[in-house]
């Protein structure tokens, strides 16, 4: 066996050895201390794949099998613990999913089969596969991942699966590091190994970590800290294994991920080599929703009523959570009008039931509906300031005590409320004993939105605490009646922040303004918004007229199927503006590239492509009705068009892959392409593309290539607005060449 293989074996064993104890490895065997006992094994082989057969006493295992046994990780015991502690969802219905492979428009398929295929161990996996499971809040991501984990654990115990999903519930945990989340879950499961060994087991394809609620690992550091946490874990995988990270679709800005990972890789002992595979959980259509309603209730009248609600709330009722809540509400006989907004309807239904349930010794309700709502607002506010979605029972009782004092309740009534607050129907058991959370993030958002719009709130302090999601923003807008919208906008425009909280406040201002546009767009004519950052905001289908944006910044706004008429962008640059054939920007003056640096449109494969060339951006915006001057850039030569097409094809891969090989170029159709060869030489001449080496766990060292700048930054240079001298020189060469 080669020295590099022996070093891998030593490192794998060290993750299970007692702390600060030596691990001795030679070509004949290994010895180490584990559980205060000396362990010795002998090597035979090596088996195919360069790793030896492990012999201990009279027993023999393949290298991979040895680490799964009860002498090391005891993965069967872990699977049994998972089955005892993780509960499945009643009346579960598997969603469909769509794989975004960056090259073709994939057809929807069964989500479970899609993820299982992508995560299955591969002897010669080229790089770590990072599955980003995307979906809106309530789309069923958590239910799907829990079901997948339980199903995988059953199959592992029965000997029908070679690997085990390791479900990490990051939702609600006030953590900024992935290692902390892993350590807590392992303790809860009473695992036979520590978090140090998770990377080794993942490298071997024995574990597939699932990080549910990856956007919860934010802490005060924002996106960079969350991605850095994941990157540190990837650095220990050496390009092997697979993991799943789920979050709301609005969270994913993974074009920043390779940049964060590259910085960590410079100081890392391992080779960071990964591929990002986005998988979208698709919303249910009307047929799916009605079929689920029939499975959940036997009452035909309820199913018919659900059909009426779907006609009025199609988007919300395409998510399993809201659909299940509505079915339960109607089955309980609650009055419900299709004219009511669904969130308000469901909240009021739960509160009415709580009013009836929480009674004193005389049989009278202790709290009315408004008081129940206020109590939950205070709980949500406490969670906001604590930076968590979970609180312990003691904290709940303290909040209840304060609420009862505010309501003027007597001591005996207050004591009953405090004792029974933990059984409130709006709350549910959390990830650890003695902790509770709201049933769903929609309900938490509903009550936290009241904190945001409260006239007495210190808005700068509230918005500087954490990042608001679009659900909170929409609920805040919905909580405002038309007569107070302008007063709230004045408060937004007057928000002043310190240096440390500026980024969070500006992003939250953008989220709240986007919520106002979505909910109150028809009454905003003549309004001006100031100092907001609109980062990846979803404004598709919105209608807006006569609005001014001053000193704002738009990064990746989605204006597909939207109509923005007579809009003024005053010192408010736009990049990655998403448009489609139904986008209208009539009577809106825009400058290219100073005002609009790039747009995102669909190519012939149905894939998103970002356009930077001023003439292309101008043409697309003019088709949408915008008022523009002709772009000054000259038309490209036929050779220039071919090279740009090759560069975009390369960039589709470069956005998802940190390092790439000749085989990757062949897969995306660039191997042997003379236009790509020309581009490669220019990129390398400017230091934008460099050679690196990647050590495969089961194969020899091979030459790899990697970009030294973000793919988006390189493409942005086409518009002539890059601050990077090397990028500017590259595009000057590309645009000046005619051969």
mmCIF file of C-alpha atoms in Angstrom, residues 162-376:
data_model
loop_
_atom_site.group_PDB
_atom_site.id
_atom_site.type_symbol
_atom_site.label_atom_id
_atom_site.label_comp_id
_atom_site.label_asym_id
_atom_site.label_seq_id
_atom_site.Cartn_x
_atom_site.Cartn_y
_atom_site.Cartn_z
ATOM 1 C CA UNK A 162 -25.478 0.188 2.061
ATOM 2 C CA UNK A 163 -25.703 3.615 3.725
ATOM 3 C CA UNK A 164 -27.630 5.516 6.362
ATOM 4 C CA UNK A 165 -29.108 8.996 6.226
ATOM 5 C CA UNK A 166 -28.082 11.110 9.217
ATOM 6 C CA UNK A 167 -30.799 13.705 9.820
ATOM 7 C CA UNK A 168 -29.575 16.968 11.385
ATOM 8 C CA UNK A 169 -32.442 19.237 12.411
ATOM 9 C CA UNK A 170 -30.883 22.700 12.293
ATOM 10 C CA UNK A 171 -34.243 24.461 12.495
ATOM 11 C CA UNK A 172 -34.605 26.574 15.587
ATOM 12 C CA UNK A 173 -31.125 25.859 16.917
ATOM 13 C CA UNK A 174 -29.221 28.992 17.862
ATOM 14 C CA UNK A 175 -26.032 27.712 16.265
ATOM 15 C CA UNK A 176 -23.572 29.126 13.794
ATOM 16 C CA UNK A 177 -21.457 25.989 13.310
ATOM 17 C CA UNK A 178 -22.412 22.724 11.706
ATOM 18 C CA UNK A 179 -20.198 20.759 14.116
ATOM 19 C CA UNK A 180 -22.290 21.964 17.059
ATOM 20 C CA UNK A 181 -25.498 20.772 15.426
ATOM 21 C CA UNK A 182 -23.967 17.378 14.600
ATOM 22 C CA UNK A 183 -22.631 16.932 18.145
ATOM 23 C CA UNK A 184 -26.037 17.643 19.700
ATOM 24 C CA UNK A 185 -27.858 15.213 17.398
ATOM 25 C CA UNK A 186 -25.320 12.451 18.108
ATOM 26 C CA UNK A 187 -25.808 12.985 21.844
ATOM 27 C CA UNK A 188 -29.585 12.786 21.445
ATOM 28 C CA UNK A 189 -29.230 9.490 19.558
ATOM 29 C CA UNK A 190 -26.663 8.102 22.059
ATOM 30 C CA UNK A 191 -24.358 7.329 19.125
ATOM 31 C CA UNK A 192 -21.188 5.277 19.634
ATOM 32 C CA UNK A 193 -19.028 7.915 17.925
ATOM 33 C CA UNK A 194 -18.458 11.676 18.141
ATOM 34 C CA UNK A 195 -18.895 14.377 15.527
ATOM 35 C CA UNK A 196 -15.218 13.940 14.531
ATOM 36 C CA UNK A 197 -16.078 10.604 12.881
ATOM 37 C CA UNK A 198 -19.007 11.883 10.807
ATOM 38 C CA UNK A 199 -16.666 13.183 8.103
ATOM 39 C CA UNK A 200 -14.856 9.811 7.884
ATOM 40 C CA UNK A 201 -18.138 7.890 7.623
ATOM 41 C CA UNK A 202 -19.355 10.332 4.972
ATOM 42 C CA UNK A 203 -16.142 9.919 2.976
ATOM 43 C CA UNK A 204 -16.693 6.160 2.953
ATOM 44 C CA UNK A 205 -20.295 6.525 1.764
ATOM 45 C CA UNK A 206 -21.668 4.999 4.997
ATOM 46 C CA UNK A 207 -23.428 8.166 6.145
ATOM 47 C CA UNK A 208 -25.239 10.836 4.150
ATOM 48 C CA UNK A 209 -25.740 13.880 6.412
ATOM 49 C CA UNK A 210 -28.992 15.761 5.875
ATOM 50 C CA UNK A 211 -28.921 19.357 7.163
ATOM 51 C CA UNK A 212 -32.572 20.338 7.414
ATOM 52 C CA UNK A 213 -32.915 24.093 7.688
ATOM 53 C CA UNK A 214 -29.416 24.996 6.517
ATOM 54 C CA UNK A 215 -30.495 28.654 6.562
ATOM 55 C CA UNK A 216 -30.939 28.324 10.332
ATOM 56 C CA UNK A 217 -27.161 27.979 10.750
ATOM 57 C CA UNK A 218 -26.826 31.703 10.201
ATOM 58 C CA UNK A 219 -26.181 33.246 13.590
ATOM 59 C CA UNK A 220 -25.215 36.893 13.519
ATOM 60 C CA UNK A 221 -22.710 36.326 10.726
ATOM 61 C CA UNK A 222 -25.243 35.901 7.953
ATOM 62 C CA UNK A 223 -24.786 33.843 4.801
ATOM 63 C CA UNK A 224 -20.976 33.781 4.830
ATOM 64 C CA UNK A 225 -20.849 32.192 8.277
ATOM 65 C CA UNK A 226 -23.367 29.506 7.336
ATOM 66 C CA UNK A 227 -21.513 28.670 4.139
ATOM 67 C CA UNK A 228 -18.156 28.747 5.928
ATOM 68 C CA UNK A 229 -19.512 26.232 8.426
ATOM 69 C CA UNK A 230 -20.466 23.875 5.628
ATOM 70 C CA UNK A 231 -17.199 24.510 3.800
ATOM 71 C CA UNK A 232 -15.169 23.494 6.853
ATOM 72 C CA UNK A 233 -17.030 20.194 6.877
ATOM 73 C CA UNK A 234 -16.479 19.727 3.124
ATOM 74 C CA UNK A 235 -12.757 20.289 3.625
ATOM 75 C CA UNK A 236 -12.661 17.066 5.663
ATOM 76 C CA UNK A 237 -14.367 14.990 2.959
ATOM 77 C CA UNK A 238 -11.532 15.051 0.393
ATOM 78 C CA UNK A 239 -13.947 15.112 -2.512
ATOM 79 C CA UNK A 240 -15.798 11.983 -1.365
ATOM 80 C CA UNK A 241 -19.313 11.182 -0.212
ATOM 81 C CA UNK A 242 -22.544 13.139 -0.444
ATOM 82 C CA UNK A 243 -24.669 15.352 1.767
ATOM 83 C CA UNK A 244 -28.026 17.101 1.548
ATOM 84 C CA UNK A 245 -28.680 20.688 2.654
ATOM 85 C CA UNK A 246 -32.257 21.924 2.617
ATOM 86 C CA UNK A 247 -33.563 25.459 2.939
ATOM 87 C CA UNK A 248 -36.170 27.770 1.565
ATOM 88 C CA UNK A 249 -35.675 28.499 -2.116
ATOM 89 C CA UNK A 250 -35.121 32.197 -1.402
ATOM 90 C CA UNK A 251 -32.011 31.422 0.657
ATOM 91 C CA UNK A 252 -29.882 29.960 -2.112
ATOM 92 C CA UNK A 253 -27.216 32.324 -3.351
ATOM 93 C CA UNK A 254 -24.683 29.576 -3.757
ATOM 94 C CA UNK A 255 -22.621 31.465 -6.318
ATOM 95 C CA UNK A 256 -20.811 32.837 -3.243
ATOM 96 C CA UNK A 257 -20.075 29.340 -1.960
ATOM 97 C CA UNK A 258 -16.975 28.528 -4.073
ATOM 98 C CA UNK A 259 -15.385 31.826 -3.029
ATOM 99 C CA UNK A 260 -15.832 31.036 0.680
ATOM 100 C CA UNK A 261 -14.625 27.480 0.173
ATOM 101 C CA UNK A 262 -11.553 28.579 -1.761
ATOM 102 C CA UNK A 263 -10.363 30.770 1.110
ATOM 103 C CA UNK A 264 -10.727 27.897 3.538
ATOM 104 C CA UNK A 265 -9.072 25.476 1.169
ATOM 105 C CA UNK A 266 -5.820 27.405 1.184
ATOM 106 C CA UNK A 267 -5.294 26.597 4.868
ATOM 107 C CA UNK A 268 -6.922 23.160 4.761
ATOM 108 C CA UNK A 269 -5.086 19.876 4.879
ATOM 109 C CA UNK A 270 -7.663 18.352 2.534
ATOM 110 C CA UNK A 271 -8.585 18.937 -1.057
ATOM 111 C CA UNK A 272 -11.932 20.721 -1.252
ATOM 112 C CA UNK A 273 -13.598 19.257 -4.291
ATOM 113 C CA UNK A 274 -17.372 19.370 -4.594
ATOM 114 C CA UNK A 275 -20.250 19.650 -7.009
ATOM 115 C CA UNK A 276 -23.478 21.484 -6.196
ATOM 116 C CA UNK A 277 -26.643 19.753 -7.406
ATOM 117 C CA UNK A 278 -29.814 21.826 -6.881
ATOM 118 C CA UNK A 279 -33.002 19.769 -6.494
ATOM 119 C CA UNK A 280 -36.325 21.621 -6.399
ATOM 120 C CA UNK A 281 -39.251 20.223 -4.389
ATOM 121 C CA UNK A 282 -42.209 20.998 -6.624
ATOM 122 C CA UNK A 283 -45.525 22.383 -5.345
ATOM 123 C CA UNK A 284 -48.609 20.200 -5.578
ATOM 124 C CA UNK A 285 -51.072 20.776 -8.360
ATOM 125 C CA UNK A 286 -54.844 20.774 -7.821
ATOM 126 C CA UNK A 287 -55.130 17.021 -8.391
ATOM 127 C CA UNK A 288 -52.368 16.259 -5.867
ATOM 128 C CA UNK A 289 -53.969 18.547 -3.277
ATOM 129 C CA UNK A 290 -57.442 17.032 -3.628
ATOM 130 C CA UNK A 291 -56.031 13.501 -3.510
ATOM 131 C CA UNK A 292 -54.232 14.338 -0.261
ATOM 132 C CA UNK A 293 -57.417 15.866 1.172
ATOM 133 C CA UNK A 294 -59.298 12.663 0.391
ATOM 134 C CA UNK A 295 -56.614 10.608 2.147
ATOM 135 C CA UNK A 296 -56.759 12.830 5.229
ATOM 136 C CA UNK A 297 -60.548 12.977 5.635
ATOM 137 C CA UNK A 298 -63.457 10.738 4.703
ATOM 138 C CA UNK A 299 -65.894 13.654 4.464
ATOM 139 C CA UNK A 300 -66.872 14.466 0.900
ATOM 140 C CA UNK A 301 -68.134 17.907 1.877
ATOM 141 C CA UNK A 302 -64.743 18.815 3.285
ATOM 142 C CA UNK A 303 -62.993 17.791 0.071
ATOM 143 C CA UNK A 304 -65.415 19.896 -1.964
ATOM 144 C CA UNK A 305 -64.809 22.890 0.297
ATOM 145 C CA UNK A 306 -61.053 22.375 -0.065
ATOM 146 C CA UNK A 307 -61.525 22.594 -3.833
ATOM 147 C CA UNK A 308 -63.200 25.989 -3.406
ATOM 148 C CA UNK A 309 -60.310 27.228 -1.281
ATOM 149 C CA UNK A 310 -57.742 26.010 -3.814
ATOM 150 C CA UNK A 311 -59.380 28.226 -6.434
ATOM 151 C CA UNK A 312 -58.759 31.277 -4.186
ATOM 152 C CA UNK A 313 -55.447 30.253 -2.524
ATOM 153 C CA UNK A 314 -53.768 28.068 -5.122
ATOM 154 C CA UNK A 315 -50.192 29.015 -4.204
ATOM 155 C CA UNK A 316 -50.483 28.452 -0.440
ATOM 156 C CA UNK A 317 -52.540 25.294 -0.808
ATOM 157 C CA UNK A 318 -49.911 23.797 -3.120
ATOM 158 C CA UNK A 319 -47.905 23.227 0.087
ATOM 159 C CA UNK A 320 -48.720 20.170 2.244
ATOM 160 C CA UNK A 321 -48.606 22.065 5.541
ATOM 161 C CA UNK A 322 -51.342 24.561 4.740
ATOM 162 C CA UNK A 323 -53.454 21.957 3.029
ATOM 163 C CA UNK A 324 -53.318 19.655 6.072
ATOM 164 C CA UNK A 325 -54.189 22.552 8.383
ATOM 165 C CA UNK A 326 -57.168 23.553 6.243
ATOM 166 C CA UNK A 327 -58.496 19.985 6.065
ATOM 167 C CA UNK A 328 -58.248 19.645 9.854
ATOM 168 C CA UNK A 329 -59.965 23.005 10.348
ATOM 169 C CA UNK A 330 -62.872 22.118 8.072
ATOM 170 C CA UNK A 331 -63.168 18.609 9.510
ATOM 171 C CA UNK A 332 -63.517 20.148 12.989
ATOM 172 C CA UNK A 333 -66.557 22.067 11.729
ATOM 173 C CA UNK A 334 -64.986 25.540 11.895
ATOM 174 C CA UNK A 335 -66.638 28.288 9.869
ATOM 175 C CA UNK A 336 -64.423 29.309 6.977
ATOM 176 C CA UNK A 337 -64.909 31.762 4.138
ATOM 177 C CA UNK A 338 -62.896 31.607 0.937
ATOM 178 C CA UNK A 339 -62.733 35.424 1.033
ATOM 179 C CA UNK A 340 -60.465 35.326 4.113
ATOM 180 C CA UNK A 341 -56.716 35.088 3.701
ATOM 181 C CA UNK A 342 -55.694 31.538 4.505
ATOM 182 C CA UNK A 343 -53.083 32.336 7.176
ATOM 183 C CA UNK A 344 -55.485 34.568 9.101
ATOM 184 C CA UNK A 345 -58.247 31.995 8.756
ATOM 185 C CA UNK A 346 -56.104 29.184 10.150
ATOM 186 C CA UNK A 347 -54.703 31.263 13.013
ATOM 187 C CA UNK A 348 -58.154 32.416 14.058
ATOM 188 C CA UNK A 349 -59.459 28.863 13.903
ATOM 189 C CA UNK A 350 -56.741 27.647 16.262
ATOM 190 C CA UNK A 351 -57.235 30.603 18.618
ATOM 191 C CA UNK A 352 -60.996 30.048 18.785
ATOM 192 C CA UNK A 353 -60.418 26.451 19.784
ATOM 193 C CA UNK A 354 -57.940 27.571 22.458
ATOM 194 C CA UNK A 355 -60.452 30.071 23.849
ATOM 195 C CA UNK A 356 -62.889 27.206 24.287
ATOM 196 C CA UNK A 357 -60.280 24.853 25.740
ATOM 197 C CA UNK A 358 -58.560 27.135 28.274
ATOM 198 C CA UNK A 359 -61.203 27.678 30.978
ATOM 199 C CA UNK A 360 -61.168 28.415 34.680
ATOM 200 C CA UNK A 361 -62.864 26.473 37.527
ATOM 201 C CA UNK A 362 -66.118 28.351 36.831
ATOM 202 C CA UNK A 363 -66.175 27.110 33.227
ATOM 203 C CA UNK A 364 -65.522 30.549 31.733
ATOM 204 C CA UNK A 365 -62.703 31.177 29.219
ATOM 205 C CA UNK A 366 -59.607 32.617 30.881
ATOM 206 C CA UNK A 367 -58.461 34.512 27.764
ATOM 207 C CA UNK A 368 -60.337 35.873 24.779
ATOM 208 C CA UNK A 369 -59.140 35.504 21.195
ATOM 209 C CA UNK A 370 -57.283 38.853 21.226
ATOM 210 C CA UNK A 371 -55.475 37.943 24.448
ATOM 211 C CA UNK A 372 -54.417 34.564 23.054
ATOM 212 C CA UNK A 373 -53.044 36.410 20.032
ATOM 213 C CA UNK A 374 -51.164 38.899 22.210
ATOM 214 C CA UNK A 375 -49.668 36.080 24.306
ATOM 215 C CA UNK A 376 -48.338 34.404 21.171
#
